[in-house]
Backbone as a ProteinNet text record, in pm:
[ID]
protein_1_A
[PRIMARY]
MVTIGIAAQAPAKRPTLVVGIMVDGLNSDYLELLKGYFGEGGFKRLMRDGVTLENVEYGPGVDRASATAMIFSGATASVNGISASTVYDTEKKIDYPILLDPSKIGNYTNETYSPSALLVSTLADEIRIDGGGTGYVYSIAPDATQAILMAGHAGNSAFWINDITGRWATTTYYKDVPTPIQT
[TERTIARY]
22999.9	23041.6	23081.4	23181.6	23228	23223.9	23166.1	23164.9	23232.4	23330.2	23399.4	23383.6	23317.8	23294.7	23406.6	23458.7	23564.6	23524.1	23524.8	23486.2	23589.5	23543.6	23634.2	23678	23808.3	23862.4	23999.9	24053.8	24189.8	24285.8	24396.2	24489.1	24544	24553.3	24611.2	24518.3	24388.4	24292.3	24262	24242	24198.8	24050.1	24001.3	23856	23787.6	23671.6	23598.1	23506.2	23478.4	23393.1	23436.6	23455.9	23484.3	23380.3	23307.1	23203.5	23240.6	23253.8	23282.4	23162.9	23112.4	22997.5	23037.4	23023.9	23055.5	22930.6	22881.2	22763.5	22804	22816.1	22858.4	22750.8	22785.8	22693.6	22594.8	22610.4	22518.4	22554.7	22460.7	22479.8	22459.4	22550.6	22540.9	22414.7	22356.8	22231.6	22119.2	22121.8	22018.9	22029.1	22150.7	22167.9	22110.2	22131.5	22076.8	21924.7	21866.7	21720.8	21662	21733.6	21684	21725.6	21803.9	21860.1	21756.4	21637.5	21532.4	21483.6	21511.2	21467.9	21573.9	21693.7	21804.1	21803.2	21844.6	21856.2	21985.6	21988	22105.7	22229.7	22209.4	22324.1	22362.8	22295.5	22322	22388.3	22316.6	22374.2	22404.2	22323.2	22353.6	22489.6	22519	22649.5	22762.2	22740.9	22842.8	22867.2	22759.5	22772.9	22840.1	22812.9	22867.4	23012.9	23040.4	23171.1	23263.8	23211.3	23290.3	23363.4	23431.7	23503.8	23424.9	23395.3	23319.9	23405.3	23415.4	23487.5	23383	23376	23276.3	23344.9	23270.3	23318.6	23451.7	23462.2	23584.8	23596.5	23709.4	23734.1	23839.9	23803.5	23894.4	23976.2	23933.9	23999.6	23909.7	23947.9	23862.8	23864.3	23751.1	23742	23752.3	23727.2	23737.2	23599	23587	23457.9	23447	23335.8	23305	23411.7	23457.4	23558.1	23688.8	23735.3	23860.3	23848.7	23736.2	23713.5	23710.3	23642.5	23635.9	23775	23851.9	23987.9	24074.5	24058.2	24137.2	24101.2	23971.9	23927.4	23973.2	23953.8	23982	24128.7	24207.9	24351.4	24437	24385.6	24463.9	24566.9	24557.8	24654.9	24583.8	24653	24595.7	24586.9	24512.2	24491.7	24623.2	24719.7	24846.7	24924.5	24892.5	24958.8	24873.2	24742.1	24657.6	24614.8	24633.7	24603.3	24461.3	24372.4	24232.8	24206.5	24221.6	24204.6	24061.1	23982.5	23841.9	23772.5	23642.6	23565.1	23598.8	23634.7	23665.9	23804.2	23859	23988.2	23967.3	24036	24021.8	24132.7	24095.8	24191.6	24214.6	24333.3	24362.3	24369.8	24407.2	24413.4	24273.9	24188.9	24054.4	23955.5	23997.2	23914.6	23781.4	23791.9	23675.7	23718.2	23621.1	23651.6	23591.9	23653.8	23611.4	23626.7	23553	23563.2	23705.7	23753.6	23890.5	23915.4	23812.2	23828.8	23798.2	23778.1	23750.2	23864.6	23830.5	23929.1	23868.8	23892.2	23833.9	23877.4	23981.6	24025.2	23934.7	23846.2	23752.5	23613.3	23531.7	23393.8	23301.4	23194.4	23096	23004	22973.6	22873.3	22741.6	22640.4	22507.2	22509.6	22611.6	22625.3	22718.9	22715.8	22813.2	22930.4	22930.9	23039.3	23162.6	23279.6	23402.9	23500.4	23501.3	23581.1	23672.1	23775.8	23861.8	23931.9	23995	24067.5	24210.4	24241.6	24380.2	24434.4	24350.2	24396.9	24434	24387.7	24418.6	24561	24649.6	24792.1	24840.5	24754.9	24796.5	24701.5	24741.6	24660.5	24549.1	24436.7	24323.8	24302.9	24211.5	24174.7	24129	24048.6	24001	24117.3	24213.9	24331.4	24408.5	24426	24502.1	24430.3	24298.3	24221.6	24244.6	24239.5	24261.8	24406.8	24501.6	24643.5	24670.5	24620.4	24643.6	24585.5	24472.8	24408.8	24458.3	24562.8	24614.7	24516.8	24429.2	24330.6	24208.9	24201.2	24087.2	23967.7	23990.2	23880.3	23799.4	23684.1	23596.9	23575.3	23582.8	23556.9	23458.2	23339.5	23238.2	23204.4	23193.1	23160.8	23031.6	22943.5	22816.1	22797.4	22768.8	22750.2	22652.2	22596.1	22504.4	22573.2	22703.2	22771.7	22900.2	22946.5	23061.5	23189.2	23213.2	23338.3	23353.3	23249.9	23258.7	23270.6	23194.7	23198.8	23338.7	23398.4	23530.1	23638.1	23632.2	23733.8	23726.2	23605.8	23593.4	23641.1	23623.7	23668.1	23818.2	23877	24020.7	24062.2	24190.5	24246.5	24216.2	24210.1	24201.2	24061.9	23964.2	23829.1	23773.9	23680.6	23614.5	23525.3	23454.5	23370.2	23321.2	23280.1	23220.7	23093.3	22986.9	22857.4	22802.4	22734.7	22669.8	22540.3	22460.4	22332.8	22354.3	22324.5	22336.8	22230.9	22273	22181.1	22075.7	22108.1	22015.6	21913.5	21961.2	21871.4	21813.2	21879.5	21835.7	21871.1	21953.8	21995	22137.5	22171.6	22308.4	22404.2	22521.5	22622.9	22758.6	22853.9	22991.2	23082.6	23206.4	23305.4	23377.5	23428.4	23501.1	23636.6	23676.7	23798.9	23784.9	23666.7	23639.9	23579	23620	23582.4	23463.9	23422.4	23320.7	23187.7	23087.9	22953.2	22859.9	22823	22735.4	22600.8	22541.6	22413.5	22303.3	22286.7	22179.5	22194.2	22316.3	22337.8	22308.4	22348.6	22322.2	22173.8	22095.6	21952.4	21881.7
17098.1	17165.6	17060.4	17089.9	17000.8	17077.8	17019	17079.3	16984.6	17034.8	16954.6	17025	16959.4	17018.8	16982.6	17079.4	17057	17122.4	17045.1	17098.8	17201	17319.5	17424.7	17396.7	17375.7	17345.8	17410.5	17404.3	17452.9	17369.7	17428.2	17356.8	17226.6	17213.6	17093.8	16972.8	16995.8	16886.8	16845.9	16717.9	16668.4	16691.2	16708.9	16720.5	16591.9	16604	16485.5	16435.5	16519.8	16480.1	16554.3	16479	16536	16478	16564	16520.8	16572.9	16483.6	16522.4	16489.8	16587.9	16567.5	16616.1	16529.2	16568.6	16548.5	16657.5	16652.4	16711.2	16625.2	16665.7	16749.9	16870.1	16955.7	17033.8	17033.9	17107.7	17255.8	17336.5	17480.3	17534.5	17617.3	17670.9	17755.4	17806.9	17881.3	17792.8	17665.2	17572.4	17556.6	17552.4	17541.5	17663.5	17779.9	17903.1	17901.4	17851.3	17843.4	17744.5	17637.4	17533.1	17554.2	17656.3	17680.5	17681.8	17732.1	17739.7	17603.4	17499.1	17363.9	17287.5	17343.4	17274.8	17306.3	17207.5	17228.3	17300.6	17366.1	17442.6	17355.7	17233.1	17145	17059.1	17072.3	16988.9	17066.9	17078.9	17145.2	17292.4	17358.8	17499	17511	17418.1	17420.8	17393.5	17296.8	17268.5	17390.1	17457.2	17574.2	17691	17703	17813	17786.2	17666	17636.8	17555.2	17501.2	17413.6	17488.4	17412.7	17465.1	17424.8	17519.7	17491.8	17527.2	17433.9	17457.1	17474.9	17594	17623.3	17636.8	17606	17620.6	17550.8	17428.7	17351.6	17308.6	17335.4	17298	17189.2	17071.7	16957.5	16949.1	17015.7	17004.2	16928.9	16926.3	16861.3	16709.6	16647.7	16501.8	16429.3	16498.2	16434.7	16386.4	16257.3	16204.2	16204.4	16152.2	16155.6	16082	15966.9	15888.9	15966	16020.4	16094.8	16220.8	16289.6	16411.1	16376.7	16268.5	16227.9	16194.1	16120.9	16084.6	16210.1	16306.9	16430.8	16508.4	16522	16597.9	16530.7	16399	16330.8	16292.4	16293.7	16264.9	16390.9	16491.9	16613	16595.8	16486.8	16458.9	16445.2	16480.7	16468.9	16322	16295.9	16159.2	16089.7	16164.6	16102.6	16055	16111.1	16073	15973.1	15997.2	15910.5	15780.5	15768.4	15644	15628.1	15722.5	15712.7	15812.9	15767.6	15856.9	15862.1	15758.9	15752.7	15639.6	15628.6	15521.9	15384.6	15382.5	15255.5	15259.9	15140.7	15123.5	15030.5	15056.5	14973.4	14870.7	14744.9	14634.9	14613.1	14647.2	14639	14495.6	14401.4	14261.2	14201.1	14220.9	14164.1	14252.8	14375.4	14474.7	14499.1	14513.2	14546.8	14651	14724.6	14813.7	14753.8	14786.3	14733.9	14844.4	14833.8	14937.2	14945.6	15066.9	15086.1	15026	15015.6	14959.4	14809.7	14746.8	14603.5	14525.8	14436.6	14355	14217	14122.5	13989.3	13913.2	13960.4	13892.6	13924.6	14019.7	14055.8	14005.9	13991.3	13946.4	14061.2	14074.8	14176.3	14128.8	14215.1	14187	14246.4	14163.6	14204.2	14249	14201.8	14235.9	14135	14128.3	14045.8	14129.7	14258	14347.1	14321.4	14314	14284.6	14400.7	14488.5	14610.3	14626.8	14708.8	14751.8	14880.7	14951.9	15074.2	15047.6	14926.7	14892.4	14977.1	15025.4	15110.1	15250.6	15289.6	15421.3	15417	15497.3	15486.8	15574.7	15661.4	15755.8	15751.1	15816.8	15828.4	15930.2	15909.2	16001.5	16071.2	16165.7	16234	16133	16036.4	15932.7	15852	15817.4	15743	15823	15949.6	16034	16051.4	16055.6	16064.9	15939.2	15823.6	15697.3	15687.7	15727.3	15721.5	15815.5	15939.4	16038.8	15994.7	15928.5	15882.8	15747.6	15694.9	15565.1	15451.9	15470.2	15367.1	15368.9	15467	15471.1	15545.9	15627.5	15699.9	15608.3	15653.4	15576	15650.2	15577.9	15635.9	15546.1	15600.4	15531.4	15619.8	15558.7	15632.5	15576.5	15665.5	15626.4	15707	15637.4	15704.7	15622.9	15684.7	15609.6	15497.9	15515.2	15411.8	15367.7	15249.5	15186.3	15269	15321.1	15392.1	15511.9	15593.6	15710.2	15667.8	15570.2	15526.7	15477.1	15396.6	15340.1	15446.9	15536.5	15641.4	15736	15761.7	15848.5	15777.4	15645.8	15570.8	15547.1	15542.8	15520.9	15379.2	15364.7	15234.2	15195.5	15292.6	15264.1	15282.4	15313.7	15334.3	15208.7	15229.6	15115.9	15043.3	15121.2	15060.7	15164.8	15114.5	15197.9	15129.8	15205.5	15150.8	15223.3	15148	15204.7	15128	15179.9	15114.9	15024.7	14896.5	14799.4	14830.7	14845.7	14882.2	14774.2	14650.2	14540.1	14520.2	14516	14485.8	14610	14724.1	14846.4	14849	14754	14746.1	14797.5	14826.1	14869.4	14754	14785.8	14686.2	14736.9	14646.8	14681	14571.4	14575.8	14478.6	14418.9	14298.7	14234.9	14300.8	14395.7	14470.8	14540	14594.3	14662	14561.4	14566.9	14464.1	14500.9	14626.1	14672.1	14695.5	14617	14637.2	14653.1	14776.4	14799.4	14729.2	14696.9	14625.5	14691.3	14825.1	14884.6	14855	14847.7	14818.3	14669.7	14582.3	14439.1	14409	14481.2	14453.6	14525.3
16497.9	16617.5	16719.1	16797.1	16902.3	17032.4	17137	17268.5	17364.9	17435.7	17534.8	17668	17761.8	17893.2	17987.7	18054.3	18150.5	18281.7	18387.6	18517.5	18562.8	18601.5	18645.9	18789.6	18809.3	18940.9	18953.6	19073.5	19096.9	19012.5	18965.8	18877.7	18935.9	19066.6	19125.2	19116.7	19098.8	19093.8	18949.9	18932.5	18803.3	18790.3	18667.8	18649.4	18695.2	18754.6	18797.2	18686.3	18589.7	18479.2	18353.3	18247.4	18116.6	18021.8	17955.8	17861.8	17724.4	17629.7	17491.8	17404.8	17333.2	17245	17106.9	17009.6	16872.6	16788.5	16731.6	16646.1	16512	16414.5	16281.5	16214.8	16174.5	16102.3	16187.2	16319.2	16404.9	16404.3	16365.7	16362.5	16504	16551.7	16687.4	16707.8	16599.6	16610.8	16666	16631.3	16681.6	16832.4	16884.2	17029.4	17099.7	17042.1	17101	17097.7	16988.7	16978.5	17080	17109.4	17199.7	17345.1	17370.5	17503.9	17614.8	17587.4	17687.8	17734.7	17658.3	17694.9	17773.9	17783.8	17852.4	18000.5	18081.2	18225.3	18259.4	18374.6	18417.3	18437.2	18483.5	18510.6	18392	18277.6	18161.3	18049.8	17938.1	17821.5	17846.9	17929	17958.6	18027.5	18118.7	18186.2	18087.1	17997.8	17896.9	17807.6	17769.4	17683.8	17757	17886.4	17965.8	18006.9	18059.3	18119.1	18029.4	17921.8	17836.7	17727.4	17646.7	17532	17408.1	17321.9	17200.4	17080.2	16988.3	16863.8	16754.7	16699.7	16597.6	16461.8	16359	16221.4	16200.3	16248.4	16233.2	16088	16026.7	15888.2	15887.2	15840.5	15840.1	15712.3	15608.5	15478.2	15382.4	15254.9	15155.3	15168.6	15142.6	15137.4	15270.4	15380.4	15511.8	15552.5	15582.1	15624	15777	15827.4	15970.7	16053.1	16005.8	16080.3	16092.8	15983.6	15985.1	16070.4	16060.4	16140.6	16289.9	16326.8	16467.1	16519.8	16440.9	16481.7	16498.8	16410.1	16422	16547.9	16576.9	16693.9	16822.5	16833.5	16958.9	16977.3	16868.8	16883.2	16872	16804.9	16782.7	16672.3	16598.6	16491.9	16357.8	16251.4	16118	16077.4	15971.3	15924.2	15890	15835.6	15800.1	15922.3	16038.4	16162.5	16242	16250.7	16335.3	16267.1	16136.4	16067.1	16018.1	16049.1	16008.7	15895.7	15773.4	15658.5	15608.7	15638.9	15596.5	15670.4	15654.5	15718.1	15661.8	15535	15470.3	15405.8	15384.6	15319.9	15201.1	15091.2	14972.8	14967.9	14953.5	14940	14790.5	14742.8	14599.3	14548.4	14634.2	14590.4	14576.1	14676.7	14675.1	14599.4	14571.2	14501.2	14573.7	14705.9	14788.4	14891	14940.5	15051.8	15178.1	15290.3	15419.3	15524	15634.9	15738.7	15793.9	15813	15859.7	15997.3	16079.2	16213.1	16219.5	16105.3	16101.5	16166.7	16257.3	16327.1	16351.6	16259.4	16273.3	16398.2	16467.2	16588.9	16708.1	16693.4	16800.6	16765.1	16865.6	16846.2	16882.6	16809.4	16842.4	16952.5	17046.3	17149	17102.8	17088.5	17042.2	16896	16820.7	16679.3	16614.1	16482.2	16411.5	16360.4	16393.7	16353.1	16440.5	16378.6	16451.8	16435.9	16533.8	16525.4	16647.1	16628.4	16738.2	16694.1	16787.9	16751.1	16702.3	16661.7	16624.8	16508.9	16418.6	16307.3	16353.6	16470.8	16525.8	16581.3	16524.7	16554.8	16668.5	16721	16824.1	16943.3	17048.1	17168.4	17145.8	17214.9	17205.5	17339.7	17340.7	17464.9	17569.5	17528	17619.7	17676	17592.6	17638.2	17742.6	17716.6	17808.7	17942	17939.2	18064.4	18148.3	18084.2	18155.8	18205.5	18125.4	18164.1	18280.3	18270.1	18374.9	18508.5	18503.8	18626.9	18674.1	18611.4	18651.2	18627.1	18530	18500	18589.3	18681.1	18773.1	18716.1	18614.3	18551.6	18462	18422.5	18336.2	18205.7	18094.6	17963.7	17892	17866.1	17788.3	17669.7	17556.3	17435.9	17377.5	17337.1	17277.8	17150.3	17041.7	16912.2	16827.2	16725.1	16639.1	16560.8	16529.6	16452.4	16522	16485.7	16550.6	16536.9	16419	16394.6	16487.5	16496.5	16585.3	16730.6	16773.2	16913.4	16949.8	16865	16893.8	16889.2	16792.4	16784.2	16904	16954.3	17071	17198	17207.5	17324.6	17321.9	17203.6	17191.7	17231.3	17260.1	17296.6	17440	17528.5	17672.4	17730.8	17649.4	17700.8	17766.7	17859.6	17922.3	17822.7	17742.2	17640.7	17541.9	17426.5	17322.1	17277.4	17262.8	17225.6	17105.1	17019.7	16903.2	16878.9	16789.9	16757.2	16636.3	16654.4	16546.4	16441.5	16316.2	16207.6	16179.8	16208.4	16178.9	16290	16415	16527.6	16593.8	16577.5	16644.8	16792	16835.9	16976	16991.8	17118	17148.5	17122.7	17071.3	17041.8	17087.2	17102.2	17135.8	17082.4	17117.6	17072.5	17192.2	17176.4	17286.3	17312	17226.6	17255.5	17390.7	17416.9	17544.1	17640.7	17764.8	17862.1	17951.6	17951.1	18045.1	17973.1	18007.7	17954.3	18074.5	18108.5	18224.6	18211.5	18322.2	18328	18245.7	18250.2	18170.3	18019.8	17972.4	17830.2	17803.2	17895.5	17878.8	17874	17955.8	17959.6	17845.9
[MASK]
+++++++++++++++++++++++++++++++++++++++++++++++++++++++++++++++++++++++++++++++++++++++++++++++++++++++++++++++++++++++++++++++++++++++++++++++++++++++++++++++++++++++++++++++++++++++

């Protein structure tokens, strides 16, 4: 299920806050069961005022990376360039992460990723473009691929949990690392 919260305002104003939450495999019945634990200004507001996509069918053989790219770009894998989490190198006979970018350095990780394989603009990119670069886009996910795909090309930063250290990590592709993440 995907929930995208959009602040309700007059058409002439841009939203002041856009929250995108993607939870792979979350049944909407669970949200209803947990609703009593949510605050009025948090998840209840997202559920009430936001847009929820339920029972999204991506097609056969689509993994988390490809599904995330499709949701946040609005384009199919053949257009957005993200067909799966990994790509097979026929010469070296190995597979590697689709977002692998040795030209970047990992912050708080040895992983070297960037959104360079993503061939199209994402929702996050459009938010930054529409606001003339004044808006902020931060993406947080359990893994690097989802975090980077949600942040897109123009995001301020993308953060994920490093599997080895258990700490937050990012890539030098993004320039903004807030103090709470650094500490």
